[in-house]
Amino acid sequence: MSNEHPHANNEHPHVSSGHPHEHQVLNPATEEVIATVPAATPADVDAAVTRAARAQTGWAALAPGDRARLLRRFATAVDDHLEELARLEVREAGHPIGNARWEAGNVRDLLEYAAGGVERLAGSQIPVPGGLNITFQEPLGVVAVIAPWNFPMPIAAWGTAPALAAGNAVLLKPAETTPLTALRLAELATEAGLPDGLFQVLPGAGPVAGEALVEHPRVAKVVFTGSTAVGKRIMAKCAAGVKRVTLELGGKSPNIVFADADIELAARSAPGSFLDNTGQDCCARSRILVQRAVYDRFMELLEPAVRSVVVGDPAEPGTAMGPLISAAQRERVRSYVTEDARVAIRGEAPAGKGFWYPATVLEGVGPTHRAAVEEIFGPVAVVLPFEDEADAVRLANATDYGLSGSIWTRDVGRAVRVSRAVAAGNLSVNSHSSVRYWTPFGGYKQSGLGRELGPGALAAFTETKNVFISTEEQ
């Protein structure tokens, strides 16, 4: 069944066999079929939930130290196979090899970090009259993690690692286009000694396998990363069962450059903020807001910075930007580069096979143009001028999204004022960093609901139980 990947076939221990429906996985850089995987049905989902619930009971009953030890073994297994996982990510997602190695390492680090929280997931004792009041943090049960194709490994781990650490079982549904690293991670979990059924991967279509997970009555929480439109539908379906949900959705993040900033550094850094992962990043700073006094200078500096980005074979160490994930995504990106938008800067892209699109910077559009307000999810940015601090904040907040953003200024007071004024969950001053596994991540407005990562990650997968014990004489 699988033509090249040995872990994606009907004999895989973490997916059911005998499926009438299968899905082909393409290499986006070459368009070749690299694997065929079975697509889970609602019956498969139901059987997986039953296995997961059974495994979760024993997992939650383990001593915290034993649960932590097994998660560390899982992290070690990932580390031992880091290059294999990275190469798999290159082939199924088109990520440059340097990025893919970081992503595999991020899975390892998340598991280590989550393991460190197992023995620290403590309740509290609250002073009350007439007795003793204590709280417990208890696992939810079975958690569904629906991961996207843009960062298949790390985002899958964002939900999976803390959920497992908190004592839950996890059912992971990867995106249809990128199931291979998820399947391999499930194998490594078993090899590391995690109980059978505790962490299962269910490849398949969103409207089939994904919907079955969301609607299953024994799934206690859904963690979804993807488009805002799909997130809204999942939230509505979860409402019917009062089911917990964490949503990490779209973004249209601003990169705000004030006249007092280090303009050379801001321009040199800008390409990485919207071209990383070929722009397929919900944190992409695809709206570059530049104070009018330095606008022309910034654009002069931005052009060579964009053109210097190396685009090509993702397997080559020097490549900084690979292909888009699919032909459909390429057409979507292309639809935003319209005749009424002036192309100020355009990079290079390989010809021939593969879903390539050049780095593109647009200017001369208004702040309400669809390229300036909609999430493009490709290597396209719009540059807009602003007059002063108030104007910058107004433009930054003129969007339904609020995930991330950057602020470039040498004025510490301004950095703090603008950081407080911009409605976004993750902001960087004089940098473009958004995500660290030891700090919280999530969005304002239609960019999502809840927070992932950071010190509170495990608690997000628990219920708080309050117990009062009377000490009064009867």
PDB file of C-alpha atoms in Angstrom, residues 291-402:
ATOM      1  CA  GLN A 291       5.932  55.201   9.800  1.00  0.00           C
ATOM      2  CA  ARG A 292       5.743  57.508   6.813  1.00  0.00           C
ATOM      3  CA  ALA A 293       8.947  59.385   7.667  1.00  0.00           C
ATOM      4  CA  VAL A 294      11.045  56.249   7.064  1.00  0.00           C
ATOM      5  CA  TYR A 295       8.788  54.433   4.590  1.00  0.00           C
ATOM      6  CA  ASP A 296      10.946  54.970   1.488  1.00  0.00           C
ATOM      7  CA  ARG A 297      14.153  54.062   3.279  1.00  0.00           C
ATOM      8  CA  PHE A 298      12.584  50.917   4.713  1.00  0.00           C
ATOM      9  CA  MET A 299      11.400  49.789   1.261  1.00  0.00           C
ATOM     10  CA  GLU A 300      14.883  50.362  -0.199  1.00  0.00           C
ATOM     11  CA  LEU A 301      16.347  48.106   2.476  1.00  0.00           C
ATOM     12  CA  LEU A 302      13.566  45.520   2.319  1.00  0.00           C
ATOM     13  CA  GLU A 303      14.049  44.653  -1.348  1.00  0.00           C
ATOM     14  CA  PRO A 304      17.568  43.155  -1.098  1.00  0.00           C
ATOM     15  CA  ALA A 305      16.562  41.403   2.120  1.00  0.00           C
ATOM     16  CA  VAL A 306      13.640  39.679   0.392  1.00  0.00           C
ATOM     17  CA  ARG A 307      15.675  38.808  -2.700  1.00  0.00           C
ATOM     18  CA  SER A 308      18.422  37.250  -0.569  1.00  0.00           C
ATOM     19  CA  VAL A 309      16.094  34.544   0.799  1.00  0.00           C
ATOM     20  CA  VAL A 310      17.221  31.229  -0.695  1.00  0.00           C
ATOM     21  CA  VAL A 311      14.305  29.336  -2.265  1.00  0.00           C
ATOM     22  CA  GLY A 312      14.726  25.778  -3.487  1.00  0.00           C
ATOM     23  CA  ASP A 313      15.079  22.119  -2.584  1.00  0.00           C
ATOM     24  CA  PRO A 314      13.950  21.768   1.051  1.00  0.00           C
ATOM     25  CA  ALA A 315      16.437  18.952   1.604  1.00  0.00           C
ATOM     26  CA  GLU A 316      19.387  21.264   0.967  1.00  0.00           C
ATOM     27  CA  PRO A 317      20.873  22.805   4.152  1.00  0.00           C
ATOM     28  CA  GLY A 318      21.082  26.311   2.681  1.00  0.00           C
ATOM     29  CA  THR A 319      17.410  26.527   1.699  1.00  0.00           C
ATOM     30  CA  ALA A 320      15.364  29.064   3.661  1.00  0.00           C
ATOM     31  CA  MET A 321      12.019  28.778   1.842  1.00  0.00           C
ATOM     32  CA  GLY A 322      10.357  25.757   0.280  1.00  0.00           C
ATOM     33  CA  PRO A 323       7.113  25.184  -1.630  1.00  0.00           C
ATOM     34  CA  LEU A 324       3.535  25.730  -0.566  1.00  0.00           C
ATOM     35  CA  ILE A 325       1.721  22.637   0.663  1.00  0.00           C
ATOM     36  CA  SER A 326      -0.556  22.092  -2.359  1.00  0.00           C
ATOM     37  CA  ALA A 327      -1.741  23.342  -5.732  1.00  0.00           C
ATOM     38  CA  ALA A 328      -4.952  24.548  -4.100  1.00  0.00           C
ATOM     39  CA  GLN A 329      -3.003  26.631  -1.598  1.00  0.00           C
ATOM     40  CA  ARG A 330      -0.904  28.107  -4.390  1.00  0.00           C
ATOM     41  CA  GLU A 331      -4.033  29.216  -6.231  1.00  0.00           C
ATOM     42  CA  ARG A 332      -5.423  30.737  -3.054  1.00  0.00           C
ATOM     43  CA  VAL A 333      -2.238  32.752  -2.530  1.00  0.00           C
ATOM     44  CA  ARG A 334      -2.174  33.836  -6.170  1.00  0.00           C
ATOM     45  CA  SER A 335      -5.746  35.169  -5.887  1.00  0.00           C
ATOM     46  CA  TYR A 336      -4.573  37.924  -3.512  1.00  0.00           C
ATOM     47  CA  VAL A 337      -2.043  39.384  -5.954  1.00  0.00           C
ATOM     48  CA  THR A 338      -4.548  41.337  -8.040  1.00  0.00           C
ATOM     49  CA  GLU A 339      -4.195  44.097 -10.613  1.00  0.00           C
ATOM     50  CA  ASP A 340      -5.188  46.772  -8.086  1.00  0.00           C
ATOM     51  CA  ALA A 341      -2.271  45.814  -5.827  1.00  0.00           C
ATOM     52  CA  ARG A 342       1.167  47.016  -6.924  1.00  0.00           C
ATOM     53  CA  VAL A 343       3.916  44.414  -6.638  1.00  0.00           C
ATOM     54  CA  ALA A 344       6.768  46.349  -5.059  1.00  0.00           C
ATOM     55  CA  ILE A 345       9.119  43.388  -4.561  1.00  0.00           C
ATOM     56  CA  ARG A 346       9.095  39.899  -6.013  1.00  0.00           C
ATOM     57  CA  GLY A 347      11.578  37.141  -5.298  1.00  0.00           C
ATOM     58  CA  GLU A 348      12.485  34.042  -7.265  1.00  0.00           C
ATOM     59  CA  ALA A 349      10.867  30.610  -7.304  1.00  0.00           C
ATOM     60  CA  PRO A 350      11.834  27.377  -9.079  1.00  0.00           C
ATOM     61  CA  ALA A 351      10.057  26.458 -12.300  1.00  0.00           C
ATOM     62  CA  GLY A 352       8.644  23.034 -13.080  1.00  0.00           C
ATOM     63  CA  LYS A 353       7.164  20.513 -10.655  1.00  0.00           C
ATOM     64  CA  GLY A 354       6.257  21.547  -7.133  1.00  0.00           C
ATOM     65  CA  PHE A 355       3.891  24.048  -5.549  1.00  0.00           C
ATOM     66  CA  TRP A 356       6.199  27.059  -5.685  1.00  0.00           C
ATOM     67  CA  TYR A 357       5.301  30.716  -5.247  1.00  0.00           C
ATOM     68  CA  PRO A 358       7.742  33.646  -5.042  1.00  0.00           C
ATOM     69  CA  ALA A 359       8.092  35.991  -2.098  1.00  0.00           C
ATOM     70  CA  THR A 360       5.870  38.984  -2.901  1.00  0.00           C
ATOM     71  CA  VAL A 361       5.511  42.399  -1.268  1.00  0.00           C
ATOM     72  CA  LEU A 362       2.497  44.533  -2.183  1.00  0.00           C
ATOM     73  CA  GLU A 363       2.007  48.250  -1.674  1.00  0.00           C
ATOM     74  CA  GLY A 364      -0.379  50.922  -2.832  1.00  0.00           C
ATOM     75  CA  VAL A 365      -3.436  49.201  -1.346  1.00  0.00           C
ATOM     76  CA  GLY A 366      -5.749  50.560   1.310  1.00  0.00           C
ATOM     77  CA  PRO A 367      -6.072  49.072   4.779  1.00  0.00           C
ATOM     78  CA  THR A 368      -9.409  47.478   3.810  1.00  0.00           C
ATOM     79  CA  HIS A 369      -8.095  45.682   0.705  1.00  0.00           C
ATOM     80  CA  ARG A 370      -8.622  41.917   1.068  1.00  0.00           C
ATOM     81  CA  ALA A 371      -4.849  41.334   0.920  1.00  0.00           C
ATOM     82  CA  ALA A 372      -4.525  43.649   3.936  1.00  0.00           C
ATOM     83  CA  VAL A 373      -7.287  42.112   6.063  1.00  0.00           C
ATOM     84  CA  GLU A 374      -7.569  38.415   5.135  1.00  0.00           C
ATOM     85  CA  GLU A 375      -5.159  35.669   6.106  1.00  0.00           C
ATOM     86  CA  ILE A 376      -3.282  34.752   2.911  1.00  0.00           C
ATOM     87  CA  PHE A 377      -1.195  31.883   4.329  1.00  0.00           C
ATOM     88  CA  GLY A 378       1.520  32.300   1.753  1.00  0.00           C
ATOM     89  CA  PRO A 379       4.686  34.346   1.087  1.00  0.00           C
ATOM     90  CA  VAL A 380       2.843  37.617   0.502  1.00  0.00           C
ATOM     91  CA  ALA A 381       2.970  40.767   2.643  1.00  0.00           C
ATOM     92  CA  VAL A 382       1.313  44.168   2.354  1.00  0.00           C
ATOM     93  CA  VAL A 383       3.135  47.370   3.375  1.00  0.00           C
ATOM     94  CA  LEU A 384       1.034  50.226   4.749  1.00  0.00           C
ATOM     95  CA  PRO A 385       2.253  53.664   5.903  1.00  0.00           C
ATOM     96  CA  PHE A 386       1.127  55.262   9.189  1.00  0.00           C
ATOM     97  CA  GLU A 387       1.476  58.754  10.623  1.00  0.00           C
ATOM     98  CA  ASP A 388       1.937  58.460  14.386  1.00  0.00           C
ATOM     99  CA  GLU A 389       1.576  56.109  17.331  1.00  0.00           C
ATOM    100  CA  ALA A 390      -2.201  56.399  17.506  1.00  0.00           C
ATOM    101  CA  ASP A 391      -2.484  55.718  13.773  1.00  0.00           C
ATOM    102  CA  ALA A 392      -0.216  52.656  14.104  1.00  0.00           C
ATOM    103  CA  VAL A 393      -2.368  51.196  16.868  1.00  0.00           C
ATOM    104  CA  ARG A 394      -5.545  51.897  14.905  1.00  0.00           C
ATOM    105  CA  LEU A 395      -4.202  50.082  11.834  1.00  0.00           C
ATOM    106  CA  ALA A 396      -2.785  47.218  13.898  1.00  0.00           C
ATOM    107  CA  ASN A 397      -6.173  46.592  15.499  1.00  0.00           C
ATOM    108  CA  ALA A 398      -8.195  47.009  12.281  1.00  0.00           C
ATOM    109  CA  THR A 399      -8.631  43.255  11.881  1.00  0.00           C
ATOM    110  CA  ASP A 400     -10.811  40.463  13.222  1.00  0.00           C
ATOM    111  CA  TYR A 401      -7.665  38.633  14.301  1.00  0.00           C
ATOM    112  CA  GLY A 402      -5.316  39.136  17.237  1.00  0.00           C
TER     113      GLY A 402
END
